[in-house]
């Protein structure tokens, strides 16, 4: 029987085509001369990604490899190993299957650690190999700000409480119940991490909690399925919704205070296959509308928009998909122009922030208060400025045009991807071209991008093709003082949750309706023709604005392309 030759790390990497024979010879020679292990040389020279090396090591050790990046771990699983022990031994449990606990380890062959986990958890351990850095990052993410440990301690108390008992006991008992503590922890974490939304989603065997931080949904905690109905019942009581109605969508709101921060929470509950899904939108009460400059508007775009704000009548539209910050821009504009000398009325769905000195009305279709019916009544209120939350149908569109033509300044939003797409959309709603050109002053389109974290920002040299792409997109707008050869990114740190991004800014394009543009609209020209003319007239597109902010180190190319790719 032939002897089995043990495979080496370099053999596996060579067989997988990750290293050439020349590179392999050079690495072996360097290892021989310097006495440095081959693995260390491969990492030092950046010849092979670290995860590929770890995967090959797992093959040699005959244990499975696990990549922990982006994986959420259930609170009850994390509670089996305390955070100090996880850090000390560089281990983290990530899954439980029957009587088996799956654990990511830096050294899966360490028998002592395995025995410690089995004794502590009372389960048989299945060891996985993971990169030590990945394990430590997962520990920081999963045990972060005590969210998991706080929720887990509350879960132990709530395990025996059924939703039916909660309902029978009523709000007074629930206020002190452990489930109330879970919701407090979830809300406190949202405020600490600057989240805009919390998603509580029932799945087949568990409940997933995700937070939208800087516009990106991040899975933060998994809860046992048994606690889901009690959580939903508690939220419904807070938002004054019907607890026993589980077949229809419901909307409500309540207020939450944490460390002197008062937050309005808008609640939406919808029935899904596995139970009711809840989304909580956080609206900080103390937050004042940012200025246009703080939003990210600048240069010609800012000058163009500010000049249009001086006009006493006409329409200014803000365009973009859901979540692109259109409402925030409208609030910034209204805050800027609101004085005691003008009467401003708004119709919104819903009213997200209260603006001092502005008369804000919320849509209520159940009693017949729609955008269109409110607009009709607004004209009897002697307004100077009208803000319509969104132009959704032809009736609202026509009434908005009429308001502008009768001497009012009107602001609104339209769901289009670019500023050039707004005129064709409005014409499709049945507005006559001559009425549109007589009333439309300017159209701004926008997206929201994440900003590079200033605490872990680093400079790097991108590939040549990336810089060529930037030069071709920017054209005449490329800064002339120096040829760009460096870009910036976030390395990832505790302050930004290891994402490399902290905070958000906007990228904009502002289209002014000139006489030439009006002629194109009268001819019902396509959005591409409108965009071409606006660029000839000096409009900086969203993508160009994003690339300029990339060169300045405000954001990254990946972010710009994520939201503004053609």
PDB file of N, CA and C in Angstrom, residues 466-545:
ATOM      1  N   UNK A 466      -9.428  52.880 -13.257  1.00  0.00           N
ATOM      2  CA  UNK A 466     -10.360  53.630 -12.397  1.00  0.00           C
ATOM      3  C   UNK A 466     -10.147  55.132 -12.573  1.00  0.00           C
ATOM      4  N   UNK A 467      -8.879  55.556 -12.572  1.00  0.00           N
ATOM      5  CA  UNK A 467      -8.588  56.983 -12.733  1.00  0.00           C
ATOM      6  C   UNK A 467      -8.969  57.458 -14.132  1.00  0.00           C
ATOM      7  N   UNK A 468      -8.779  56.604 -15.140  1.00  0.00           N
ATOM      8  CA  UNK A 468      -9.177  56.968 -16.508  1.00  0.00           C
ATOM      9  C   UNK A 468     -10.681  57.164 -16.593  1.00  0.00           C
ATOM     10  N   UNK A 469     -11.415  56.301 -15.895  1.00  0.00           N
ATOM     11  CA  UNK A 469     -12.879  56.421 -15.866  1.00  0.00           C
ATOM     12  C   UNK A 469     -13.308  57.741 -15.241  1.00  0.00           C
ATOM     13  N   UNK A 470     -12.656  58.114 -14.128  1.00  0.00           N
ATOM     14  CA  UNK A 470     -12.964  59.395 -13.454  1.00  0.00           C
ATOM     15  C   UNK A 470     -12.704  60.568 -14.399  1.00  0.00           C
ATOM     16  N   UNK A 471     -11.554  60.523 -15.102  1.00  0.00           N
ATOM     17  CA  UNK A 471     -11.202  61.611 -16.023  1.00  0.00           C
ATOM     18  C   UNK A 471     -12.203  61.730 -17.165  1.00  0.00           C
ATOM     19  N   UNK A 472     -12.644  60.582 -17.701  1.00  0.00           N
ATOM     20  CA  UNK A 472     -13.574  60.625 -18.837  1.00  0.00           C
ATOM     21  C   UNK A 472     -14.958  61.107 -18.405  1.00  0.00           C
ATOM     22  N   UNK A 473     -15.394  60.727 -17.187  1.00  0.00           N
ATOM     23  CA  UNK A 473     -16.717  61.155 -16.702  1.00  0.00           C
ATOM     24  C   UNK A 473     -16.707  62.643 -16.362  1.00  0.00           C
ATOM     25  N   UNK A 474     -15.639  63.116 -15.701  1.00  0.00           N
ATOM     26  CA  UNK A 474     -15.594  64.525 -15.278  1.00  0.00           C
ATOM     27  C   UNK A 474     -15.309  65.479 -16.426  1.00  0.00           C
ATOM     28  N   UNK A 475     -14.470  65.059 -17.391  1.00  0.00           N
ATOM     29  CA  UNK A 475     -14.162  65.929 -18.527  1.00  0.00           C
ATOM     30  C   UNK A 475     -13.635  67.272 -18.090  1.00  0.00           C
ATOM     31  N   UNK A 476     -14.332  68.342 -18.483  1.00  0.00           N
ATOM     32  CA  UNK A 476     -13.867  69.706 -18.190  1.00  0.00           C
ATOM     33  C   UNK A 476     -13.950  70.063 -16.700  1.00  0.00           C
ATOM     34  N   UNK A 477     -14.676  69.235 -15.920  1.00  0.00           N
ATOM     35  CA  UNK A 477     -14.811  69.531 -14.496  1.00  0.00           C
ATOM     36  C   UNK A 477     -13.695  68.922 -13.648  1.00  0.00           C
ATOM     37  N   UNK A 478     -12.771  68.204 -14.294  1.00  0.00           N
ATOM     38  CA  UNK A 478     -11.649  67.611 -13.571  1.00  0.00           C
ATOM     39  C   UNK A 478     -10.789  68.731 -12.974  1.00  0.00           C
ATOM     40  N   UNK A 479     -10.514  68.693 -11.670  1.00  0.00           N
ATOM     41  CA  UNK A 479      -9.698  69.761 -11.070  1.00  0.00           C
ATOM     42  C   UNK A 479      -8.360  69.895 -11.801  1.00  0.00           C
ATOM     43  N   UNK A 480      -8.013  71.131 -12.162  1.00  0.00           N
ATOM     44  CA  UNK A 480      -6.833  71.363 -13.011  1.00  0.00           C
ATOM     45  C   UNK A 480      -5.540  71.505 -12.207  1.00  0.00           C
ATOM     46  N   UNK A 481      -5.668  71.733 -10.878  1.00  0.00           N
ATOM     47  CA  UNK A 481      -4.469  72.013 -10.097  1.00  0.00           C
ATOM     48  C   UNK A 481      -3.508  70.829 -10.017  1.00  0.00           C
ATOM     49  N   UNK A 482      -4.060  69.595 -10.083  1.00  0.00           N
ATOM     50  CA  UNK A 482      -3.171  68.430 -10.069  1.00  0.00           C
ATOM     51  C   UNK A 482      -3.877  67.250 -10.722  1.00  0.00           C
ATOM     52  N   UNK A 483      -3.084  66.403 -11.329  1.00  0.00           N
ATOM     53  CA  UNK A 483      -3.639  65.180 -11.902  1.00  0.00           C
ATOM     54  C   UNK A 483      -3.906  64.186 -10.773  1.00  0.00           C
ATOM     55  N   UNK A 484      -5.157  63.732 -10.611  1.00  0.00           N
ATOM     56  CA  UNK A 484      -5.455  62.852  -9.486  1.00  0.00           C
ATOM     57  C   UNK A 484      -4.800  61.478  -9.640  1.00  0.00           C
ATOM     58  N   UNK A 485      -4.146  61.006  -8.585  1.00  0.00           N
ATOM     59  CA  UNK A 485      -3.580  59.662  -8.617  1.00  0.00           C
ATOM     60  C   UNK A 485      -3.833  58.924  -7.299  1.00  0.00           C
ATOM     61  N   UNK A 486      -4.504  59.618  -6.376  1.00  0.00           N
ATOM     62  CA  UNK A 486      -4.826  58.999  -5.087  1.00  0.00           C
ATOM     63  C   UNK A 486      -6.317  59.135  -4.802  1.00  0.00           C
ATOM     64  N   UNK A 487      -6.883  58.098  -4.194  1.00  0.00           N
ATOM     65  CA  UNK A 487      -8.256  58.166  -3.704  1.00  0.00           C
ATOM     66  C   UNK A 487      -8.253  57.812  -2.221  1.00  0.00           C
ATOM     67  N   UNK A 488      -9.430  57.838  -1.610  1.00  0.00           N
ATOM     68  CA  UNK A 488      -9.519  57.609  -0.172  1.00  0.00           C
ATOM     69  C   UNK A 488     -10.574  56.540   0.135  1.00  0.00           C
ATOM     70  N   UNK A 489     -10.390  55.892   1.283  1.00  0.00           N
ATOM     71  CA  UNK A 489     -11.395  54.934   1.750  1.00  0.00           C
ATOM     72  C   UNK A 489     -11.285  54.814   3.262  1.00  0.00           C
ATOM     73  N   UNK A 490     -12.273  54.201   3.884  1.00  0.00           N
ATOM     74  CA  UNK A 490     -12.238  53.969   5.322  1.00  0.00           C
ATOM     75  C   UNK A 490     -11.716  52.574   5.604  1.00  0.00           C
ATOM     76  N   UNK A 491     -10.773  52.487   6.513  1.00  0.00           N
ATOM     77  CA  UNK A 491     -10.174  51.188   6.841  1.00  0.00           C
ATOM     78  C   UNK A 491     -11.129  50.346   7.689  1.00  0.00           C
ATOM     79  N   UNK A 492     -12.004  51.027   8.458  1.00  0.00           N
ATOM     80  CA  UNK A 492     -12.911  50.346   9.383  1.00  0.00           C
ATOM     81  C   UNK A 492     -12.402  50.471  10.804  1.00  0.00           C
ATOM     82  N   UNK A 493     -13.245  51.003  11.692  1.00  0.00           N
ATOM     83  CA  UNK A 493     -12.837  51.165  13.099  1.00  0.00           C
ATOM     84  C   UNK A 493     -14.078  51.031  13.982  1.00  0.00           C
ATOM     85  N   UNK A 494     -13.871  51.132  15.293  1.00  0.00           N
ATOM     86  CA  UNK A 494     -14.982  50.960  16.239  1.00  0.00           C
ATOM     87  C   UNK A 494     -16.032  52.057  16.071  1.00  0.00           C
ATOM     88  N   UNK A 495     -15.587  53.274  15.714  1.00  0.00           N
ATOM     89  CA  UNK A 495     -16.539  54.395  15.628  1.00  0.00           C
ATOM     90  C   UNK A 495     -17.516  54.254  14.476  1.00  0.00           C
ATOM     91  N   UNK A 496     -17.072  53.592  13.399  1.00  0.00           N
ATOM     92  CA  UNK A 496     -17.962  53.434  12.231  1.00  0.00           C
ATOM     93  C   UNK A 496     -18.500  52.014  12.122  1.00  0.00           C
ATOM     94  N   UNK A 497     -18.352  51.222  13.218  1.00  0.00           N
ATOM     95  CA  UNK A 497     -18.835  49.847  13.199  1.00  0.00           C
ATOM     96  C   UNK A 497     -18.102  48.991  12.180  1.00  0.00           C
ATOM     97  N   UNK A 498     -16.823  49.315  11.944  1.00  0.00           N
ATOM     98  CA  UNK A 498     -15.961  48.579  10.992  1.00  0.00           C
ATOM     99  C   UNK A 498     -16.478  48.612   9.555  1.00  0.00           C
ATOM    100  N   UNK A 499     -17.281  49.628   9.216  1.00  0.00           N
ATOM    101  CA  UNK A 499     -17.793  49.733   7.842  1.00  0.00           C
ATOM    102  C   UNK A 499     -16.912  50.633   6.972  1.00  0.00           C
ATOM    103  N   UNK A 500     -16.153  51.549   7.607  1.00  0.00           N
ATOM    104  CA  UNK A 500     -15.362  52.509   6.834  1.00  0.00           C
ATOM    105  C   UNK A 500     -16.150  53.747   6.455  1.00  0.00           C
ATOM    106  N   UNK A 501     -17.446  53.795   6.852  1.00  0.00           N
ATOM    107  CA  UNK A 501     -18.301  54.937   6.519  1.00  0.00           C
ATOM    108  C   UNK A 501     -18.953  55.478   7.784  1.00  0.00           C
ATOM    109  N   UNK A 502     -19.094  56.796   7.841  1.00  0.00           N
ATOM    110  CA  UNK A 502     -19.745  57.432   8.981  1.00  0.00           C
ATOM    111  C   UNK A 502     -20.488  58.672   8.493  1.00  0.00           C
ATOM    112  N   UNK A 503     -21.801  58.655   8.603  1.00  0.00           N
ATOM    113  CA  UNK A 503     -22.606  59.792   8.146  1.00  0.00           C
ATOM    114  C   UNK A 503     -22.899  59.722   6.652  1.00  0.00           C
ATOM    115  N   UNK A 504     -23.740  60.669   6.199  1.00  0.00           N
ATOM    116  CA  UNK A 504     -24.142  60.677   4.789  1.00  0.00           C
ATOM    117  C   UNK A 504     -24.136  62.100   4.220  1.00  0.00           C
ATOM    118  N   UNK A 505     -24.043  62.170   2.922  1.00  0.00           N
ATOM    119  CA  UNK A 505     -24.162  63.458   2.223  1.00  0.00           C
ATOM    120  C   UNK A 505     -24.915  63.210   0.919  1.00  0.00           C
ATOM    121  N   UNK A 506     -25.273  64.293   0.241  1.00  0.00           N
ATOM    122  CA  UNK A 506     -26.028  64.148  -1.000  1.00  0.00           C
ATOM    123  C   UNK A 506     -25.166  64.431  -2.223  1.00  0.00           C
ATOM    124  N   UNK A 507     -25.549  63.820  -3.353  1.00  0.00           N
ATOM    125  CA  UNK A 507     -24.988  64.225  -4.649  1.00  0.00           C
ATOM    126  C   UNK A 507     -26.171  64.721  -5.480  1.00  0.00           C
ATOM    127  N   UNK A 508     -25.962  65.809  -6.200  1.00  0.00           N
ATOM    128  CA  UNK A 508     -27.076  66.534  -6.819  1.00  0.00           C
ATOM    129  C   UNK A 508     -26.808  66.882  -8.277  1.00  0.00           C
ATOM    130  N   UNK A 509     -27.908  67.133  -8.994  1.00  0.00           N
ATOM    131  CA  UNK A 509     -27.859  67.829 -10.287  1.00  0.00           C
ATOM    132  C   UNK A 509     -29.061  68.771 -10.327  1.00  0.00           C
ATOM    133  N   UNK A 510     -28.848  69.983 -10.819  1.00  0.00           N
ATOM    134  CA  UNK A 510     -29.926  70.985 -10.869  1.00  0.00           C
ATOM    135  C   UNK A 510     -30.122  71.435 -12.308  1.00  0.00           C
ATOM    136  N   UNK A 511     -31.322  71.185 -12.813  1.00  0.00           N
ATOM    137  CA  UNK A 511     -31.665  71.537 -14.194  1.00  0.00           C
ATOM    138  C   UNK A 511     -32.530  72.804 -14.173  1.00  0.00           C
ATOM    139  N   UNK A 512     -32.082  73.845 -14.875  1.00  0.00           N
ATOM    140  CA  UNK A 512     -32.841  75.089 -14.984  1.00  0.00           C
ATOM    141  C   UNK A 512     -33.637  75.068 -16.290  1.00  0.00           C
ATOM    142  N   UNK A 513     -34.915  75.404 -16.213  1.00  0.00           N
ATOM    143  CA  UNK A 513     -35.762  75.401 -17.417  1.00  0.00           C
ATOM    144  C   UNK A 513     -35.574  76.726 -18.167  1.00  0.00           C
ATOM    145  N   UNK A 514     -34.615  76.717 -19.096  1.00  0.00           N
ATOM    146  CA  UNK A 514     -34.336  77.895 -19.928  1.00  0.00           C
ATOM    147  C   UNK A 514     -35.317  77.935 -21.103  1.00  0.00           C
ATOM    148  N   UNK A 515     -35.205  78.968 -21.952  1.00  0.00           N
ATOM    149  CA  UNK A 515     -36.082  79.065 -23.136  1.00  0.00           C
ATOM    150  C   UNK A 515     -35.842  77.887 -24.075  1.00  0.00           C
ATOM    151  N   UNK A 516     -34.560  77.510 -24.257  1.00  0.00           N
ATOM    152  CA  UNK A 516     -34.243  76.346 -25.106  1.00  0.00           C
ATOM    153  C   UNK A 516     -34.868  75.076 -24.547  1.00  0.00           C
ATOM    154  N   UNK A 517     -34.787  74.937 -23.205  1.00  0.00           N
ATOM    155  CA  UNK A 517     -35.350  73.762 -22.547  1.00  0.00           C
ATOM    156  C   UNK A 517     -36.867  73.743 -22.705  1.00  0.00           C
ATOM    157  N   UNK A 518     -37.491  74.920 -22.586  1.00  0.00           N
ATOM    158  CA  UNK A 518     -38.951  75.010 -22.745  1.00  0.00           C
ATOM    159  C   UNK A 518     -39.373  74.551 -24.138  1.00  0.00           C
ATOM    160  N   UNK A 519     -38.582  74.916 -25.143  1.00  0.00           N
ATOM    161  CA  UNK A 519     -38.908  74.482 -26.520  1.00  0.00           C
ATOM    162  C   UNK A 519     -38.840  72.965 -26.649  1.00  0.00           C
ATOM    163  N   UNK A 520     -37.839  72.356 -26.014  1.00  0.00           N
ATOM    164  CA  UNK A 520     -37.737  70.886 -26.044  1.00  0.00           C
ATOM    165  C   UNK A 520     -38.945  70.232 -25.383  1.00  0.00           C
ATOM    166  N   UNK A 521     -39.384  70.799 -24.245  1.00  0.00           N
ATOM    167  CA  UNK A 521     -40.538  70.239 -23.534  1.00  0.00           C
ATOM    168  C   UNK A 521     -41.799  70.384 -24.375  1.00  0.00           C
ATOM    169  N   UNK A 522     -41.930  71.537 -25.050  1.00  0.00           N
ATOM    170  CA  UNK A 522     -43.100  71.756 -25.945  1.00  0.00           C
ATOM    171  C   UNK A 522     -43.143  70.708 -27.055  1.00  0.00           C
ATOM    172  N   UNK A 523     -41.972  70.289 -27.503  1.00  0.00           N
ATOM    173  CA  UNK A 523     -41.890  69.271 -28.567  1.00  0.00           C
ATOM    174  C   UNK A 523     -42.011  67.852 -28.016  1.00  0.00           C
ATOM    175  N   UNK A 524     -42.246  67.726 -26.692  1.00  0.00           N
ATOM    176  CA  UNK A 524     -42.328  66.417 -26.017  1.00  0.00           C
ATOM    177  C   UNK A 524     -41.055  65.594 -26.252  1.00  0.00           C
ATOM    178  N   UNK A 525     -39.923  66.239 -26.115  1.00  0.00           N
ATOM    179  CA  UNK A 525     -38.633  65.576 -26.343  1.00  0.00           C
ATOM    180  C   UNK A 525     -38.383  64.515 -25.277  1.00  0.00           C
ATOM    181  N   UNK A 526     -37.521  63.555 -25.595  1.00  0.00           N
ATOM    182  CA  UNK A 526     -37.191  62.478 -24.655  1.00  0.00           C
ATOM    183  C   UNK A 526     -36.309  63.014 -23.530  1.00  0.00           C
ATOM    184  N   UNK A 527     -36.208  62.229 -22.451  1.00  0.00           N
ATOM    185  CA  UNK A 527     -35.383  62.646 -21.304  1.00  0.00           C
ATOM    186  C   UNK A 527     -33.906  62.736 -21.689  1.00  0.00           C
ATOM    187  N   UNK A 528     -33.460  61.880 -22.639  1.00  0.00           N
ATOM    188  CA  UNK A 528     -32.042  61.924 -23.049  1.00  0.00           C
ATOM    189  C   UNK A 528     -31.729  63.233 -23.780  1.00  0.00           C
ATOM    190  N   UNK A 529     -32.686  63.725 -24.595  1.00  0.00           N
ATOM    191  CA  UNK A 529     -32.486  65.018 -25.291  1.00  0.00           C
ATOM    192  C   UNK A 529     -32.451  66.166 -24.290  1.00  0.00           C
ATOM    193  N   UNK A 530     -33.321  66.093 -23.301  1.00  0.00           N
ATOM    194  CA  UNK A 530     -33.369  67.137 -22.264  1.00  0.00           C
ATOM    195  C   UNK A 530     -32.065  67.143 -21.469  1.00  0.00           C
ATOM    196  N   UNK A 531     -31.565  65.931 -21.135  1.00  0.00           N
ATOM    197  CA  UNK A 531     -30.309  65.850 -20.375  1.00  0.00           C
ATOM    198  C   UNK A 531     -29.131  66.384 -21.182  1.00  0.00           C
ATOM    199  N   UNK A 532     -29.108  66.054 -22.469  1.00  0.00           N
ATOM    200  CA  UNK A 532     -28.001  66.514 -23.327  1.00  0.00           C
ATOM    201  C   UNK A 532     -27.944  68.039 -23.361  1.00  0.00           C
ATOM    202  N   UNK A 533     -29.118  68.683 -23.537  1.00  0.00           N
ATOM    203  CA  UNK A 533     -29.149  70.146 -23.573  1.00  0.00           C
ATOM    204  C   UNK A 533     -28.736  70.733 -22.220  1.00  0.00           C
ATOM    205  N   UNK A 534     -29.221  70.131 -21.138  1.00  0.00           N
ATOM    206  CA  UNK A 534     -28.891  70.676 -19.808  1.00  0.00           C
ATOM    207  C   UNK A 534     -27.394  70.567 -19.525  1.00  0.00           C
ATOM    208  N   UNK A 535     -26.746  69.495 -20.031  1.00  0.00           N
ATOM    209  CA  UNK A 535     -25.296  69.365 -19.856  1.00  0.00           C
ATOM    210  C   UNK A 535     -24.559  70.405 -20.696  1.00  0.00           C
ATOM    211  N   UNK A 536     -25.057  70.668 -21.897  1.00  0.00           N
ATOM    212  CA  UNK A 536     -24.465  71.707 -22.742  1.00  0.00           C
ATOM    213  C   UNK A 536     -24.589  73.081 -22.080  1.00  0.00           C
ATOM    214  N   UNK A 537     -25.677  73.253 -21.296  1.00  0.00           N
ATOM    215  CA  UNK A 537     -25.900  74.528 -20.603  1.00  0.00           C
ATOM    216  C   UNK A 537     -25.136  74.622 -19.277  1.00  0.00           C
ATOM    217  N   UNK A 538     -24.312  73.580 -18.976  1.00  0.00           N
ATOM    218  CA  UNK A 538     -23.446  73.674 -17.797  1.00  0.00           C
ATOM    219  C   UNK A 538     -23.909  72.913 -16.574  1.00  0.00           C
ATOM    220  N   UNK A 539     -24.893  72.012 -16.725  1.00  0.00           N
ATOM    221  CA  UNK A 539     -25.346  71.245 -15.565  1.00  0.00           C
ATOM    222  C   UNK A 539     -24.323  70.149 -15.215  1.00  0.00           C
ATOM    223  N   UNK A 540     -23.943  70.098 -13.945  1.00  0.00           N
ATOM    224  CA  UNK A 540     -23.080  69.014 -13.450  1.00  0.00           C
ATOM    225  C   UNK A 540     -24.005  67.869 -13.055  1.00  0.00           C
ATOM    226  N   UNK A 541     -23.811  66.677 -13.633  1.00  0.00           N
ATOM    227  CA  UNK A 541     -24.695  65.547 -13.329  1.00  0.00           C
ATOM    228  C   UNK A 541     -24.398  64.981 -11.947  1.00  0.00           C
ATOM    229  N   UNK A 542     -25.332  64.157 -11.454  1.00  0.00           N
ATOM    230  CA  UNK A 542     -25.138  63.535 -10.133  1.00  0.00           C
ATOM    231  C   UNK A 542     -23.850  62.706 -10.094  1.00  0.00           C
ATOM    232  N   UNK A 543     -23.605  61.952 -11.172  1.00  0.00           N
ATOM    233  CA  UNK A 543     -22.418  61.105 -11.199  1.00  0.00           C
ATOM    234  C   UNK A 543     -21.154  61.959 -11.151  1.00  0.00           C
ATOM    235  N   UNK A 544     -21.156  63.073 -11.905  1.00  0.00           N
ATOM    236  CA  UNK A 544     -19.997  63.977 -11.888  1.00  0.00           C
ATOM    237  C   UNK A 544     -19.810  64.599 -10.504  1.00  0.00           C
ATOM    238  N   UNK A 545     -20.922  64.999  -9.872  1.00  0.00           N
ATOM    239  CA  UNK A 545     -20.851  65.571  -8.527  1.00  0.00           C
ATOM    240  C   UNK A 545     -20.289  64.541  -7.551  1.00  0.00           C
TER     241      UNK A 545
END
